[in-house]
Short mmCIF file of N, CA, C and O in Angstrom, two decimals:
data_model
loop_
_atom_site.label_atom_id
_atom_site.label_comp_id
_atom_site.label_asym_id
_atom_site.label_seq_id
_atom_site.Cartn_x
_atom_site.Cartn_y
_atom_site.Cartn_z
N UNK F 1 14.34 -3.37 7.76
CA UNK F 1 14.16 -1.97 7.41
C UNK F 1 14.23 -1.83 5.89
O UNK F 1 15.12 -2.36 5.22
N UNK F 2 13.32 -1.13 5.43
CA UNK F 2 13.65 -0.87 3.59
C UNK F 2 14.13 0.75 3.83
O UNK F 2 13.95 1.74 4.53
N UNK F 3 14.98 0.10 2.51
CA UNK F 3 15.50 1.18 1.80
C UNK F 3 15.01 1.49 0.54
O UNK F 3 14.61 0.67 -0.28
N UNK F 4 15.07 3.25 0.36
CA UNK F 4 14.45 3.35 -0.62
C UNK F 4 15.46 3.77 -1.54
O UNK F 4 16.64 4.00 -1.27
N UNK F 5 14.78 3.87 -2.89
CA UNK F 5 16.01 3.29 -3.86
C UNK F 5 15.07 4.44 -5.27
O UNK F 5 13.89 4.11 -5.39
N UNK F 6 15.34 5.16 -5.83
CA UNK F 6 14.70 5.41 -7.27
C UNK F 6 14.80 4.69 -8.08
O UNK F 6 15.44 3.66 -7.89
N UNK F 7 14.16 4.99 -9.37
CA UNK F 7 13.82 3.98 -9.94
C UNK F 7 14.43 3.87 -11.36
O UNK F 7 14.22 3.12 -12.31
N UNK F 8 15.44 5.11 -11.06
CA UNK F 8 16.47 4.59 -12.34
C UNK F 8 17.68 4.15 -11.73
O UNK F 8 18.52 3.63 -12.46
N UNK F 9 17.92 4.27 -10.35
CA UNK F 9 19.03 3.15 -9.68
C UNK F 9 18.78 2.12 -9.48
O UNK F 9 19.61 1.24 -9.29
N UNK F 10 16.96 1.90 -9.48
CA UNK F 10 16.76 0.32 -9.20
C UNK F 10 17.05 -0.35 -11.05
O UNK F 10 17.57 -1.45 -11.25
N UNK F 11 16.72 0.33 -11.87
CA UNK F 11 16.72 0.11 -13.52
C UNK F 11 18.58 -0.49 -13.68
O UNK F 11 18.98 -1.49 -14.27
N UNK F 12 19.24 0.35 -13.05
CA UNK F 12 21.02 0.35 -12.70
C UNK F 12 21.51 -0.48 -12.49
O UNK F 12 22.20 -1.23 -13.17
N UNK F 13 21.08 -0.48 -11.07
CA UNK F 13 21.70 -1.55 -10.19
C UNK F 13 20.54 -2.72 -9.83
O UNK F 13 20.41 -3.09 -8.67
N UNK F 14 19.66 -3.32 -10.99
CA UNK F 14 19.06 -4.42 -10.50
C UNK F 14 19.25 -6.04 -10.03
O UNK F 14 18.49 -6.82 -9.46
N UNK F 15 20.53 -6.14 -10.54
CA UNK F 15 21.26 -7.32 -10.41
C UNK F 15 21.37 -6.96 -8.43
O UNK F 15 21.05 -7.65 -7.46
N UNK F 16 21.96 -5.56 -8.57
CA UNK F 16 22.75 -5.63 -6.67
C UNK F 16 21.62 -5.41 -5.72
O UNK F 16 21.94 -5.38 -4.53
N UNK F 17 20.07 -5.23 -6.07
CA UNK F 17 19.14 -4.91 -5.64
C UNK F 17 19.12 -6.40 -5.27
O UNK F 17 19.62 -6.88 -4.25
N UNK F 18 18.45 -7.09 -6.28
CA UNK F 18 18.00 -8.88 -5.78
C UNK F 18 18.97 -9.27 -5.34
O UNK F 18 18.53 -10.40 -5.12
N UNK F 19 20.35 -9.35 -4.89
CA UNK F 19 21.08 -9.90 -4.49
C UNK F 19 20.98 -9.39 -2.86
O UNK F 19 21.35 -10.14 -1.96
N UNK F 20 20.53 -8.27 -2.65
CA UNK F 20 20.15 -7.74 -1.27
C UNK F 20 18.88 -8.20 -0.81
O UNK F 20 18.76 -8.55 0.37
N UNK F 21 17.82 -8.24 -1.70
CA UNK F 21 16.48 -8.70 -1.58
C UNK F 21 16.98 -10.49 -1.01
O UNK F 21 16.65 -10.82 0.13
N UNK F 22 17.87 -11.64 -2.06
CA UNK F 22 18.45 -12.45 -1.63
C UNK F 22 18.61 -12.80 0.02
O UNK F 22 18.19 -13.67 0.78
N UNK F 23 19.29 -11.81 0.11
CA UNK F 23 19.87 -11.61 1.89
C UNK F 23 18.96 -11.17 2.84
O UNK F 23 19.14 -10.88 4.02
N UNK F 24 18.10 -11.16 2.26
CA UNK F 24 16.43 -10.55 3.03
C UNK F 24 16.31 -8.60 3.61
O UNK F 24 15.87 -7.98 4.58
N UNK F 25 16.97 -8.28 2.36
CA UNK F 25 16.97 -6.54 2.34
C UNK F 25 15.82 -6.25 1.71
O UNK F 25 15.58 -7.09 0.85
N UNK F 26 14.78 -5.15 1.83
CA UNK F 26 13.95 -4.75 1.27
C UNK F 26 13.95 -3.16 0.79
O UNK F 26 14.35 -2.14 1.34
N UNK F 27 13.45 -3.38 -0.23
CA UNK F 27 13.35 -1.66 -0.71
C UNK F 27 12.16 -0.91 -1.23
O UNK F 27 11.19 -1.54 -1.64
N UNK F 28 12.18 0.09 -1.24
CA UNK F 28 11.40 1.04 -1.16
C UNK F 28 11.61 1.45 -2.69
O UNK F 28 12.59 2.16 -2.92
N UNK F 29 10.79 1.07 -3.81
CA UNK F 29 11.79 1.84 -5.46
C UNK F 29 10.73 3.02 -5.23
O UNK F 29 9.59 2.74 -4.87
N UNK F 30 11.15 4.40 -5.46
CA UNK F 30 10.47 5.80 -5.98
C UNK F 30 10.40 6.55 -6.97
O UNK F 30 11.49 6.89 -7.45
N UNK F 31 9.12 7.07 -7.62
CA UNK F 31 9.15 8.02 -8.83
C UNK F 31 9.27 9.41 -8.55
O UNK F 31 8.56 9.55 -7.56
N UNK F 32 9.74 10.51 -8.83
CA UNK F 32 9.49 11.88 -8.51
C UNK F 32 9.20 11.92 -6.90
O UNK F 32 8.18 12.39 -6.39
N UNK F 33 10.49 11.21 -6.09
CA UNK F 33 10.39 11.41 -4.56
C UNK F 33 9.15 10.51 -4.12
O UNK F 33 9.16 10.38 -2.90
N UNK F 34 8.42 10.06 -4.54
CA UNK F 34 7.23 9.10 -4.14
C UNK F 34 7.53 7.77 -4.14
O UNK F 34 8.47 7.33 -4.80
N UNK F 35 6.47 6.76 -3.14
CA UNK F 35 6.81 5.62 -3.33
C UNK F 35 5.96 4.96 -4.37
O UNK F 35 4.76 5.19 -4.53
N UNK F 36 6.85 3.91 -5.19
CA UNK F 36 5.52 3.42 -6.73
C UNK F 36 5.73 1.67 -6.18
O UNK F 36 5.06 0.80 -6.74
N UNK F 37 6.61 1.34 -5.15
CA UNK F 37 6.98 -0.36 -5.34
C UNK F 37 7.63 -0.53 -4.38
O UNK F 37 8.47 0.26 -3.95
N UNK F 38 7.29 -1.75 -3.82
CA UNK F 38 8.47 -2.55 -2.91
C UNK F 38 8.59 -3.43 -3.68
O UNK F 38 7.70 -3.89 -4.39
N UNK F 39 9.92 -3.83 -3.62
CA UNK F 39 11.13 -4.99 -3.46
C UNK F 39 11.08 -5.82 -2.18
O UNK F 39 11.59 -5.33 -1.18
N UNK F 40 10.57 -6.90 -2.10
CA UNK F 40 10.72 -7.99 -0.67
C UNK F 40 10.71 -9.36 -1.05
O UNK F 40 9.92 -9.83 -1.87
N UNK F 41 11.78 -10.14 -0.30
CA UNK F 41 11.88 -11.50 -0.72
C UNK F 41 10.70 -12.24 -0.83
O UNK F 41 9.80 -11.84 -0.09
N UNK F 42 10.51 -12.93 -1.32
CA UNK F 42 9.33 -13.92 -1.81
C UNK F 42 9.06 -14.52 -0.88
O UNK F 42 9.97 -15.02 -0.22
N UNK F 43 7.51 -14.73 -0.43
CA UNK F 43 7.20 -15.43 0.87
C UNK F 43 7.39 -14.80 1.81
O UNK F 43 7.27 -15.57 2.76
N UNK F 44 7.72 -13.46 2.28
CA UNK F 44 7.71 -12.31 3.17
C UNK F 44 6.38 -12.29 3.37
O UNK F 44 5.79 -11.64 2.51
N UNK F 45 5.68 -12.78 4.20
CA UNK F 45 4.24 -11.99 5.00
C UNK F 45 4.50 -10.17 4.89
O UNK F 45 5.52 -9.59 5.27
N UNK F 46 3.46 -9.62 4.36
CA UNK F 46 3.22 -8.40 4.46
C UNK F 46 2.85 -7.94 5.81
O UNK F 46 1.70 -8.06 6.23
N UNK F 47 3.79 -7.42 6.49
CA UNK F 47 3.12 -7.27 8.37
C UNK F 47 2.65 -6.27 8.19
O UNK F 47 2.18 -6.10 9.32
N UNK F 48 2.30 -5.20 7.51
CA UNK F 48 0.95 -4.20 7.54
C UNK F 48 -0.47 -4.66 7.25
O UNK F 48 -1.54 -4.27 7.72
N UNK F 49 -0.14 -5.76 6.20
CA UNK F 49 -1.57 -6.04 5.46
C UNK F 49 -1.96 -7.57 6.75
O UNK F 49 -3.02 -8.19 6.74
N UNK F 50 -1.09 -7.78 7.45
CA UNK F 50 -1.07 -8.95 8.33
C UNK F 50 -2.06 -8.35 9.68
O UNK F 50 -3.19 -8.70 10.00
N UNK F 51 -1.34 -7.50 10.19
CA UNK F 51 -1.83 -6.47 11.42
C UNK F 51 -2.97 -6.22 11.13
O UNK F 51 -3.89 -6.51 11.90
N UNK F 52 -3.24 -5.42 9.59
CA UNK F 52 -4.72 -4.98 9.34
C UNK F 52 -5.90 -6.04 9.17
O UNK F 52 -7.10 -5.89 9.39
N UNK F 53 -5.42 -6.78 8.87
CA UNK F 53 -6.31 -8.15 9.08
C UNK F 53 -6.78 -8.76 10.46
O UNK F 53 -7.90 -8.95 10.94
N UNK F 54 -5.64 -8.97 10.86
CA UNK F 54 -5.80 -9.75 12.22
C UNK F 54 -7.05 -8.30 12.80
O UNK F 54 -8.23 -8.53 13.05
N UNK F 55 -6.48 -7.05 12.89
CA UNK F 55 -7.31 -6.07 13.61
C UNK F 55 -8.91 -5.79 13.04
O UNK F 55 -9.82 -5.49 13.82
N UNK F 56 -9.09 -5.94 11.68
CA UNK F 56 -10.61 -6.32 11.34
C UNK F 56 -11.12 -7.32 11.89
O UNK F 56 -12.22 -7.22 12.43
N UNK F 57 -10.34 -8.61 11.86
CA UNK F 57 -11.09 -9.39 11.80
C UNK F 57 -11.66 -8.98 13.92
O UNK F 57 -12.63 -8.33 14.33
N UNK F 58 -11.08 -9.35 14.33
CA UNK F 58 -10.82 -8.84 15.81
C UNK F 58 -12.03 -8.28 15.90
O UNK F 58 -13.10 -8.75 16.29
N UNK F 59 -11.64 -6.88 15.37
CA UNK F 59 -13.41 -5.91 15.05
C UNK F 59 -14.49 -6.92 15.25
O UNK F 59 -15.12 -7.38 16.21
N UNK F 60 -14.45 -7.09 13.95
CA UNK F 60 -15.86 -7.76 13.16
C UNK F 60 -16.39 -8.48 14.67
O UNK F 60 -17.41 -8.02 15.17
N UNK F 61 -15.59 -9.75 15.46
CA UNK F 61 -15.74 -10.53 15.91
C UNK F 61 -16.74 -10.05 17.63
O UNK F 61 -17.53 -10.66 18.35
N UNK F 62 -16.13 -8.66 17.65
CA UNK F 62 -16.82 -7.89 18.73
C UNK F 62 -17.76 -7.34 18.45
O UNK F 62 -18.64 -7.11 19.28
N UNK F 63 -17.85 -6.94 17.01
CA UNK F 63 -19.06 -5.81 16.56
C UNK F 63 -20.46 -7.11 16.80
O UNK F 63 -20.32 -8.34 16.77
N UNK F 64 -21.58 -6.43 17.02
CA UNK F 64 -22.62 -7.31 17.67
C UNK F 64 -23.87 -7.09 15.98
O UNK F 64 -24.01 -6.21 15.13
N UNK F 65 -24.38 -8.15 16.21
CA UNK F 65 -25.05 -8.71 14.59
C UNK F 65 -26.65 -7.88 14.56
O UNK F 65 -27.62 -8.00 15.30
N UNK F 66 -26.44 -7.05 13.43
CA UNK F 66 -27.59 -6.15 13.27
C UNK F 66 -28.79 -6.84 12.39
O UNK F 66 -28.70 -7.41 11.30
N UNK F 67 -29.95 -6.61 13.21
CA UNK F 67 -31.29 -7.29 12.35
C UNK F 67 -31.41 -6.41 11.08
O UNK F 67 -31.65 -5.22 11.29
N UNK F 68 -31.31 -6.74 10.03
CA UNK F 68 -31.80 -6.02 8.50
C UNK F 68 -32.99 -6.16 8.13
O UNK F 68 -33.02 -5.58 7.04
N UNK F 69 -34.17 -6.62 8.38
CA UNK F 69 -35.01 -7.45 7.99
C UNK F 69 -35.03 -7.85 6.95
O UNK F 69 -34.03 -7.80 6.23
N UNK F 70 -36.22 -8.40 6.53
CA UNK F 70 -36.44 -8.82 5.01
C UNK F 70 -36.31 -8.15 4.34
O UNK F 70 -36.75 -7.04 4.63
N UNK F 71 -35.58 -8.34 2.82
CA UNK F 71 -36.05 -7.34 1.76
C UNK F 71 -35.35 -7.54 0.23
O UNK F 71 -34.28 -8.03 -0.14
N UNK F 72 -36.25 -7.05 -0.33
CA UNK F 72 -36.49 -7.80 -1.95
C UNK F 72 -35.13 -7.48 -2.86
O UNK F 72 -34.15 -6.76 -2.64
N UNK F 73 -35.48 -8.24 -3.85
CA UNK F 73 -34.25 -7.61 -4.93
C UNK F 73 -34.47 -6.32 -5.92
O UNK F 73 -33.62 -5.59 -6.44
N UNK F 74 -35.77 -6.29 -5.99
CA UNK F 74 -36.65 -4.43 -6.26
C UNK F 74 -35.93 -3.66 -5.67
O UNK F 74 -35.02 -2.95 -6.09
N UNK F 75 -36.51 -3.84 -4.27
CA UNK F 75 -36.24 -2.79 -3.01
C UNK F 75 -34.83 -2.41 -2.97
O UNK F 75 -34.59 -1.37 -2.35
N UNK F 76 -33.61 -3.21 -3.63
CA UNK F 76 -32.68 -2.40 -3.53
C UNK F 76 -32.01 -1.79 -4.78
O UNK F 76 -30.85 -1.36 -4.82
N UNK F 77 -32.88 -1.81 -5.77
CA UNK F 77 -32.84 -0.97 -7.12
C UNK F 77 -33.47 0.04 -6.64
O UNK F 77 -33.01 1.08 -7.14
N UNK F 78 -34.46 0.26 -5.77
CA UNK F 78 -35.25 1.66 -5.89
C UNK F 78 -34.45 3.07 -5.99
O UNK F 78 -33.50 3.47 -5.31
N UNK F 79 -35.04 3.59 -6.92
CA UNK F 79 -34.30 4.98 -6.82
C UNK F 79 -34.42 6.12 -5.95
O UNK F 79 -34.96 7.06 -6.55
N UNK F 80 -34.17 6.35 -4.96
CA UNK F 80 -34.83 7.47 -4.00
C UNK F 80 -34.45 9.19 -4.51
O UNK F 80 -34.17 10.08 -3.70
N UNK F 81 -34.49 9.31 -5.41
CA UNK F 81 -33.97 10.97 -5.50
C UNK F 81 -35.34 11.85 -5.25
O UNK F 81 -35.29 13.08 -5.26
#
Protein backbone atom coordinates (compact mmCIF):
# COMPACT_ATOMS: atom_id res chain seq x y z
CA UNK A 1 0.00 0.00 0.00
CA UNK A 2 1.57 3.64 -0.58
CA UNK A 3 1.48 6.24 1.43
CA UNK A 4 1.26 9.53 0.56
CA UNK A 5 3.64 11.88 1.90
CA UNK A 6 4.06 15.91 0.70
CA UNK A 7 6.73 17.05 -0.54
CA UNK A 8 8.23 19.14 2.02
CA UNK A 9 7.96 16.07 4.51
CA UNK A 10 9.43 13.98 1.88
CA UNK A 11 12.38 17.12 1.55
CA UNK A 12 12.31 16.45 5.88
CA UNK A 13 12.20 13.27 6.43
CA UNK A 14 14.15 11.77 3.40
CA UNK A 15 16.60 9.72 5.16
CA UNK A 16 13.13 7.91 7.10
CA UNK A 17 11.38 7.76 3.70
CA UNK A 18 14.27 5.34 1.99
CA UNK A 19 14.66 3.57 4.97
CA UNK A 20 10.82 2.56 4.56
CA UNK A 21 11.19 2.35 0.78
CA UNK A 22 14.32 -0.14 2.18
CA UNK A 23 11.62 -2.33 3.91
CA UNK A 24 9.58 -2.35 0.74
CA UNK A 25 7.11 0.74 1.81
CA UNK A 26 6.02 2.86 -0.98
CA UNK A 27 4.90 6.41 -1.25
CA UNK A 28 2.88 8.59 -2.82
CA UNK A 29 5.13 12.35 -2.58
CA UNK A 30 2.31 15.38 -3.34
CA UNK A 31 2.30 19.05 -4.50
CA UNK A 32 -0.74 21.30 -3.59
CA UNK A 33 -2.82 17.95 -2.53
CA UNK A 34 -1.82 16.28 -5.96
CA UNK A 35 0.19 13.43 -6.82
CA UNK A 36 3.84 14.65 -8.62
CA UNK A 37 5.98 11.07 -7.63
CA UNK A 38 6.27 7.73 -6.33
CA UNK A 39 8.84 6.43 -4.09
CA UNK A 40 9.21 2.39 -4.76
CA UNK A 41 12.04 0.10 -4.12
CA UNK A 42 14.18 -0.52 -7.06
CA UNK A 43 13.25 -3.44 -9.21
CA UNK A 44 9.51 -3.18 -8.12
CA UNK A 45 7.57 -4.20 -11.39
CA UNK A 46 5.08 -1.41 -11.91
CA UNK A 47 1.70 -3.65 -11.61
CA UNK A 48 -0.39 -0.92 -13.36
CA UNK A 49 1.95 -0.41 -16.24
CA UNK A 50 2.35 -4.50 -15.99
CA UNK A 51 -1.62 -5.21 -16.20
CA UNK A 52 -1.82 -2.52 -18.96
CA UNK A 53 0.49 -4.31 -21.01
CA UNK A 54 -0.27 -7.75 -20.54
CA UNK A 55 -4.15 -6.35 -21.42
CA UNK A 56 -2.99 -4.63 -24.86
CA UNK A 57 -1.06 -6.95 -25.75
CA UNK A 58 -4.03 -9.65 -25.15
CA UNK A 59 -6.11 -7.05 -27.33
CA UNK A 60 -3.87 -6.70 -30.13
CA UNK A 61 -3.56 -10.59 -30.24
CA UNK A 62 -7.53 -10.96 -30.76
CA UNK A 63 -8.00 -7.86 -32.81
CA UNK A 64 -8.13 -9.51 -36.47
CA UNK A 65 -5.45 -7.96 -39.26
CA UNK A 66 -6.89 -5.17 -41.48
CA UNK A 67 -5.99 -5.04 -45.35
CA UNK A 68 -4.52 -1.27 -45.91
CA UNK A 69 -3.60 -1.66 -49.32
CA UNK A 70 -0.86 -0.22 -51.11
CA UNK A 71 0.20 3.20 -50.71
CA UNK A 72 2.87 5.74 -51.44
CA UNK A 73 5.00 8.01 -49.38
CA UNK A 74 3.13 11.20 -51.38
CA UNK A 75 -0.14 9.78 -50.53
CA UNK A 76 0.44 10.26 -47.00
CA UNK A 77 1.66 13.92 -47.17
CA UNK A 78 -1.46 14.81 -49.09
CA UNK A 79 -3.19 17.63 -47.74
CA UNK A 80 -6.96 17.12 -47.73
CA UNK A 81 -8.48 20.49 -46.47
Amino acid sequence: MEEAVSAADANRKFSLLLRGVREGQSYVVTSHGRPVARIVPAGQPDAVASRSRTALLSRLERQPVLEAGRWTRDELYEDER
